[in-house]
mmCIF file of C-alpha atoms in Angstrom:
data_model
loop_
_atom_site.group_PDB
_atom_site.id
_atom_site.type_symbol
_atom_site.label_atom_id
_atom_site.label_comp_id
_atom_site.label_asym_id
_atom_site.label_seq_id
_atom_site.Cartn_x
_atom_site.Cartn_y
_atom_site.Cartn_z
ATOM 1 C CA UNK A 87 -2.749 -49.406 9.637
ATOM 2 C CA UNK A 88 -6.059 -47.598 10.043
ATOM 3 C CA UNK A 89 -7.775 -46.632 6.797
ATOM 4 C CA UNK A 90 -9.971 -43.621 6.194
ATOM 5 C CA UNK A 91 -12.829 -45.994 5.304
ATOM 6 C CA UNK A 92 -12.722 -47.369 8.856
ATOM 7 C CA UNK A 93 -13.387 -43.861 10.145
ATOM 8 C CA UNK A 94 -16.533 -43.093 8.144
ATOM 9 C CA UNK A 95 -18.755 -43.028 11.260
ATOM 10 C CA UNK A 96 -16.746 -40.381 13.164
ATOM 11 C CA UNK A 97 -16.257 -38.431 9.916
ATOM 12 C CA UNK A 98 -19.918 -38.243 8.909
ATOM 13 C CA UNK A 99 -21.331 -38.346 12.431
ATOM 14 C CA UNK A 100 -18.819 -35.788 13.648
ATOM 15 C CA UNK A 101 -19.506 -33.487 10.732
ATOM 16 C CA UNK A 102 -23.210 -33.588 11.538
ATOM 17 C CA UNK A 103 -22.597 -33.080 15.281
ATOM 18 C CA UNK A 104 -20.346 -30.094 14.561
ATOM 19 C CA UNK A 105 -23.078 -28.648 12.333
ATOM 20 C CA UNK A 106 -25.589 -29.032 15.171
ATOM 21 C CA UNK A 107 -23.114 -27.434 17.588
ATOM 22 C CA UNK A 108 -22.635 -24.553 15.148
ATOM 23 C CA UNK A 109 -26.390 -24.108 14.935
ATOM 24 C CA UNK A 110 -26.667 -24.011 18.730
ATOM 25 C CA UNK A 111 -23.834 -21.487 18.919
ATOM 26 C CA UNK A 112 -25.440 -19.183 16.356
ATOM 27 C CA UNK A 113 -29.149 -19.632 17.127
ATOM 28 C CA UNK A 114 -29.313 -20.371 20.869
ATOM 29 C CA UNK A 115 -26.175 -19.113 22.597
ATOM 30 C CA UNK A 116 -25.760 -16.278 20.040
ATOM 31 C CA UNK A 117 -22.380 -14.968 21.190
ATOM 32 C CA UNK A 118 -21.583 -14.089 17.573
ATOM 33 C CA UNK A 119 -24.423 -11.537 17.414
ATOM 34 C CA UNK A 120 -22.028 -8.818 18.546
ATOM 35 C CA UNK A 121 -19.495 -9.584 15.786
ATOM 36 C CA UNK A 122 -21.070 -7.148 13.331
ATOM 37 C CA UNK A 123 -21.995 -3.532 13.878
ATOM 38 C CA UNK A 124 -24.544 -1.307 12.207
ATOM 39 C CA UNK A 125 -23.396 1.844 10.442
ATOM 40 C CA UNK A 126 -25.061 5.004 11.753
ATOM 41 C CA UNK A 127 -25.770 5.989 8.133
ATOM 42 C CA UNK A 128 -26.604 2.521 6.829
ATOM 43 C CA UNK A 129 -29.244 3.734 4.380
ATOM 44 C CA UNK A 130 -26.887 6.272 2.813
ATOM 45 C CA UNK A 131 -24.034 3.759 2.538
ATOM 46 C CA UNK A 132 -26.397 1.171 1.015
ATOM 47 C CA UNK A 133 -27.648 3.765 -1.483
ATOM 48 C CA UNK A 134 -24.077 4.713 -2.425
ATOM 49 C CA UNK A 135 -23.147 1.062 -2.951
ATOM 50 C CA UNK A 136 -26.333 0.392 -4.920
ATOM 51 C CA UNK A 137 -25.580 3.376 -7.173
ATOM 52 C CA UNK A 138 -22.401 1.616 -8.307
ATOM 53 C CA UNK A 139 -24.256 -1.677 -8.981
ATOM 54 C CA UNK A 140 -21.346 -3.808 -7.745
ATOM 55 C CA UNK A 141 -21.299 -7.484 -8.652
ATOM 56 C CA UNK A 142 -21.034 -9.902 -5.726
ATOM 57 C CA UNK A 143 -17.456 -9.986 -4.461
ATOM 58 C CA UNK A 144 -14.924 -8.492 -2.077
ATOM 59 C CA UNK A 145 -14.054 -4.824 -2.497
ATOM 60 C CA UNK A 146 -11.573 -2.493 -0.825
ATOM 61 C CA UNK A 147 -11.846 1.201 -0.019
ATOM 62 C CA UNK A 148 -9.585 2.782 -1.060
ATOM 63 C CA UNK A 149 -8.768 0.334 -3.816
ATOM 64 C CA UNK A 150 -5.066 -0.211 -4.253
ATOM 65 C CA UNK A 151 -4.466 -2.738 -7.044
ATOM 66 C CA UNK A 152 -0.691 -2.798 -6.576
ATOM 67 C CA UNK A 153 1.456 -2.027 -3.549
ATOM 68 C CA UNK A 154 3.491 0.417 -5.661
ATOM 69 C CA UNK A 155 0.435 2.698 -5.597
ATOM 70 C CA UNK A 156 1.042 3.161 -1.866
ATOM 71 C CA UNK A 157 3.875 5.552 -2.791
ATOM 72 C CA UNK A 158 1.415 7.893 -4.499
ATOM 73 C CA UNK A 159 0.502 10.898 -2.313
ATOM 74 C CA UNK A 160 -3.138 10.841 -3.433
ATOM 75 C CA UNK A 161 -3.448 7.164 -2.395
ATOM 76 C CA UNK A 162 -1.743 7.869 0.926
ATOM 77 C CA UNK A 163 -4.199 10.710 1.520
ATOM 78 C CA UNK A 164 -7.159 8.396 0.850
ATOM 79 C CA UNK A 165 -5.860 5.998 3.484
ATOM 80 C CA UNK A 166 -5.111 8.785 5.957
ATOM 81 C CA UNK A 167 -8.484 10.499 5.541
ATOM 82 C CA UNK A 168 -10.425 7.226 5.435
ATOM 83 C CA UNK A 169 -12.580 5.355 5.556
ATOM 84 C CA UNK A 170 -10.497 2.234 5.035
ATOM 85 C CA UNK A 171 -12.742 -0.770 4.525
ATOM 86 C CA UNK A 172 -13.304 -4.207 3.111
ATOM 87 C CA UNK A 173 -16.797 -4.566 1.706
ATOM 88 C CA UNK A 174 -18.342 -7.910 0.828
ATOM 89 C CA UNK A 175 -21.227 -7.708 -1.622
ATOM 90 C CA UNK A 176 -23.608 -10.667 -1.738
ATOM 91 C CA UNK A 177 -26.193 -11.418 -4.416
ATOM 92 C CA UNK A 178 -29.439 -9.508 -3.932
ATOM 93 C CA UNK A 179 -32.255 -11.256 -2.113
ATOM 94 C CA UNK A 180 -32.653 -13.281 1.021
ATOM 95 C CA UNK A 181 -29.889 -15.784 1.732
ATOM 96 C CA UNK A 182 -30.595 -19.249 0.329
ATOM 97 C CA UNK A 183 -30.391 -20.962 3.700
ATOM 98 C CA UNK A 184 -30.765 -24.505 2.401
ATOM 99 C CA UNK A 185 -27.789 -24.068 0.081
ATOM 100 C CA UNK A 186 -25.726 -22.345 2.778
ATOM 101 C CA UNK A 187 -26.511 -25.012 5.373
ATOM 102 C CA UNK A 188 -25.623 -27.743 2.896
ATOM 103 C CA UNK A 189 -22.276 -26.086 2.264
ATOM 104 C CA UNK A 190 -21.697 -25.790 6.023
ATOM 105 C CA UNK A 191 -22.438 -29.497 6.544
ATOM 106 C CA UNK A 192 -20.042 -30.338 3.681
ATOM 107 C CA UNK A 193 -17.425 -28.058 5.275
ATOM 108 C CA UNK A 194 -17.645 -29.982 8.543
ATOM 109 C CA UNK A 195 -17.648 -33.426 6.928
ATOM 110 C CA UNK A 196 -14.636 -32.563 4.751
ATOM 111 C CA UNK A 197 -12.941 -31.079 7.833
ATOM 112 C CA UNK A 198 -13.553 -34.283 9.774
ATOM 113 C CA UNK A 199 -12.246 -36.308 6.807
ATOM 114 C CA UNK A 200 -9.029 -34.246 6.844
ATOM 115 C CA UNK A 201 -8.712 -34.792 10.597
ATOM 116 C CA UNK A 202 -9.294 -38.525 10.109
ATOM 117 C CA UNK A 203 -6.752 -38.742 7.312
ATOM 118 C CA UNK A 204 -4.113 -37.021 9.462
ATOM 119 C CA UNK A 205 -4.915 -39.422 12.298
ATOM 120 C CA UNK A 206 -4.449 -42.456 10.018
ATOM 121 C CA UNK A 207 -0.970 -41.203 9.163
ATOM 122 C CA UNK A 208 0.080 -40.801 12.792
ATOM 123 C CA UNK A 209 -1.845 -43.330 14.883
ATOM 124 C CA UNK A 210 -1.892 -47.110 14.852
ATOM 125 C CA UNK A 211 -4.874 -49.423 15.339
ATOM 126 C CA UNK A 212 -5.588 -49.846 19.036
ATOM 127 C CA UNK A 213 -4.016 -46.512 19.997
ATOM 128 C CA UNK A 214 -4.989 -45.456 23.507
ATOM 129 C CA UNK A 215 -8.049 -43.246 23.921
ATOM 130 C CA UNK A 216 -6.101 -40.235 25.245
ATOM 131 C CA UNK A 217 -3.445 -40.532 22.535
ATOM 132 C CA UNK A 218 -6.130 -40.378 19.842
ATOM 133 C CA UNK A 219 -8.042 -37.669 21.739
ATOM 134 C CA UNK A 220 -5.013 -35.380 22.115
ATOM 135 C CA UNK A 221 -3.819 -35.781 18.532
ATOM 136 C CA UNK A 222 -7.268 -35.280 17.009
ATOM 137 C CA UNK A 223 -8.008 -32.308 19.291
ATOM 138 C CA UNK A 224 -4.912 -30.476 18.052
ATOM 139 C CA UNK A 225 -5.502 -31.318 14.382
ATOM 140 C CA UNK A 226 -9.191 -30.442 14.787
ATOM 141 C CA UNK A 227 -8.376 -27.051 16.280
ATOM 142 C CA UNK A 228 -5.971 -26.327 13.441
ATOM 143 C CA UNK A 229 -8.535 -27.522 10.885
ATOM 144 C CA UNK A 230 -11.369 -25.325 12.122
ATOM 145 C CA UNK A 231 -9.655 -22.389 13.771
ATOM 146 C CA UNK A 232 -6.103 -21.362 13.167
ATOM 147 C CA UNK A 233 -6.772 -19.725 9.791
ATOM 148 C CA UNK A 234 -9.127 -17.254 11.510
ATOM 149 C CA UNK A 235 -6.232 -15.298 13.029
ATOM 150 C CA UNK A 236 -5.186 -13.498 9.793
ATOM 151 C CA UNK A 237 -8.725 -12.111 9.572
ATOM 152 C CA UNK A 238 -7.824 -9.855 12.515
ATOM 153 C CA UNK A 239 -4.253 -9.247 11.378
ATOM 154 C CA UNK A 240 -5.051 -8.245 7.786
ATOM 155 C CA UNK A 241 -8.801 -7.701 7.405
ATOM 156 C CA UNK A 242 -9.728 -5.658 10.454
ATOM 157 C CA UNK A 243 -11.877 -8.215 12.256
ATOM 158 C CA UNK A 244 -11.991 -7.408 15.943
ATOM 159 C CA UNK A 245 -9.765 -9.681 17.995
ATOM 160 C CA UNK A 246 -12.805 -10.480 20.140
ATOM 161 C CA UNK A 247 -14.529 -11.860 17.033
ATOM 162 C CA UNK A 248 -11.505 -13.987 16.140
ATOM 163 C CA UNK A 249 -11.360 -15.238 19.731
ATOM 164 C CA UNK A 250 -14.997 -16.359 19.476
ATOM 165 C CA UNK A 251 -14.257 -18.238 16.253
ATOM 166 C CA UNK A 252 -11.330 -19.911 18.030
ATOM 167 C CA UNK A 253 -13.721 -20.949 20.821
ATOM 168 C CA UNK A 254 -15.973 -22.434 18.121
ATOM 169 C CA UNK A 255 -12.965 -24.281 16.695
ATOM 170 C CA UNK A 256 -12.115 -25.670 20.124
ATOM 171 C CA UNK A 257 -15.693 -26.967 20.494
ATOM 172 C CA UNK A 258 -15.554 -28.669 17.083
ATOM 173 C CA UNK A 259 -12.081 -30.043 17.867
ATOM 174 C CA UNK A 260 -13.250 -31.535 21.166
ATOM 175 C CA UNK A 261 -16.245 -33.138 19.424
ATOM 176 C CA UNK A 262 -13.859 -34.619 16.864
ATOM 177 C CA UNK A 263 -11.436 -35.780 19.547
ATOM 178 C CA UNK A 264 -14.130 -37.511 21.561
ATOM 179 C CA UNK A 265 -15.688 -39.256 18.572
ATOM 180 C CA UNK A 266 -12.435 -40.412 16.971
ATOM 181 C CA UNK A 267 -11.019 -41.595 20.311
ATOM 182 C CA UNK A 268 -14.232 -43.456 21.155
ATOM 183 C CA UNK A 269 -14.537 -45.073 17.715
ATOM 184 C CA UNK A 270 -10.822 -45.591 16.936
ATOM 185 C CA UNK A 271 -10.322 -49.046 15.405
ATOM 186 C CA UNK A 272 -8.822 -51.708 17.627
ATOM 187 C CA UNK A 273 -5.824 -53.864 16.729
ATOM 188 C CA UNK A 274 -8.077 -56.701 15.581
ATOM 189 C CA UNK A 275 -10.325 -54.488 13.408
#
């Protein structure tokens, strides 16, 4: 049986490689730049939000705390007349990039640990390269991508944005697959 401890190199190394790949995607290739749009009246919307002094969090417009409120004609009118939006409010100030990057690295390393754990449950020592590659690629894609789809279904993200995040997930999954297959413990390990 392969143990998770035997996979520490592909877990940590893969997490760091995925972080580098993410950086290249966002800072060099930049295909996510078109994911977000600017409001024509950004200053007015920002002023209106600032006037309410919202704490950091996720807000909805119109706010419907319980689905039973959807039967109310006034609530239905708010939805019909719009706008209908999800608004994320962050703390004021520039993003703390060091903290955010650290969290992203941790996200990838934990993701690779989950992938490795799943692989230890399904694959034996000495498994063939392509067997490990295929299994890890699927688990890797599910780990990093599949949960993006509800963002388009329920939260209004453009399907093109979700597709790009699925491309990202495929890149991370292929990195994971290659590393785990290459470094998979042999029968004698």
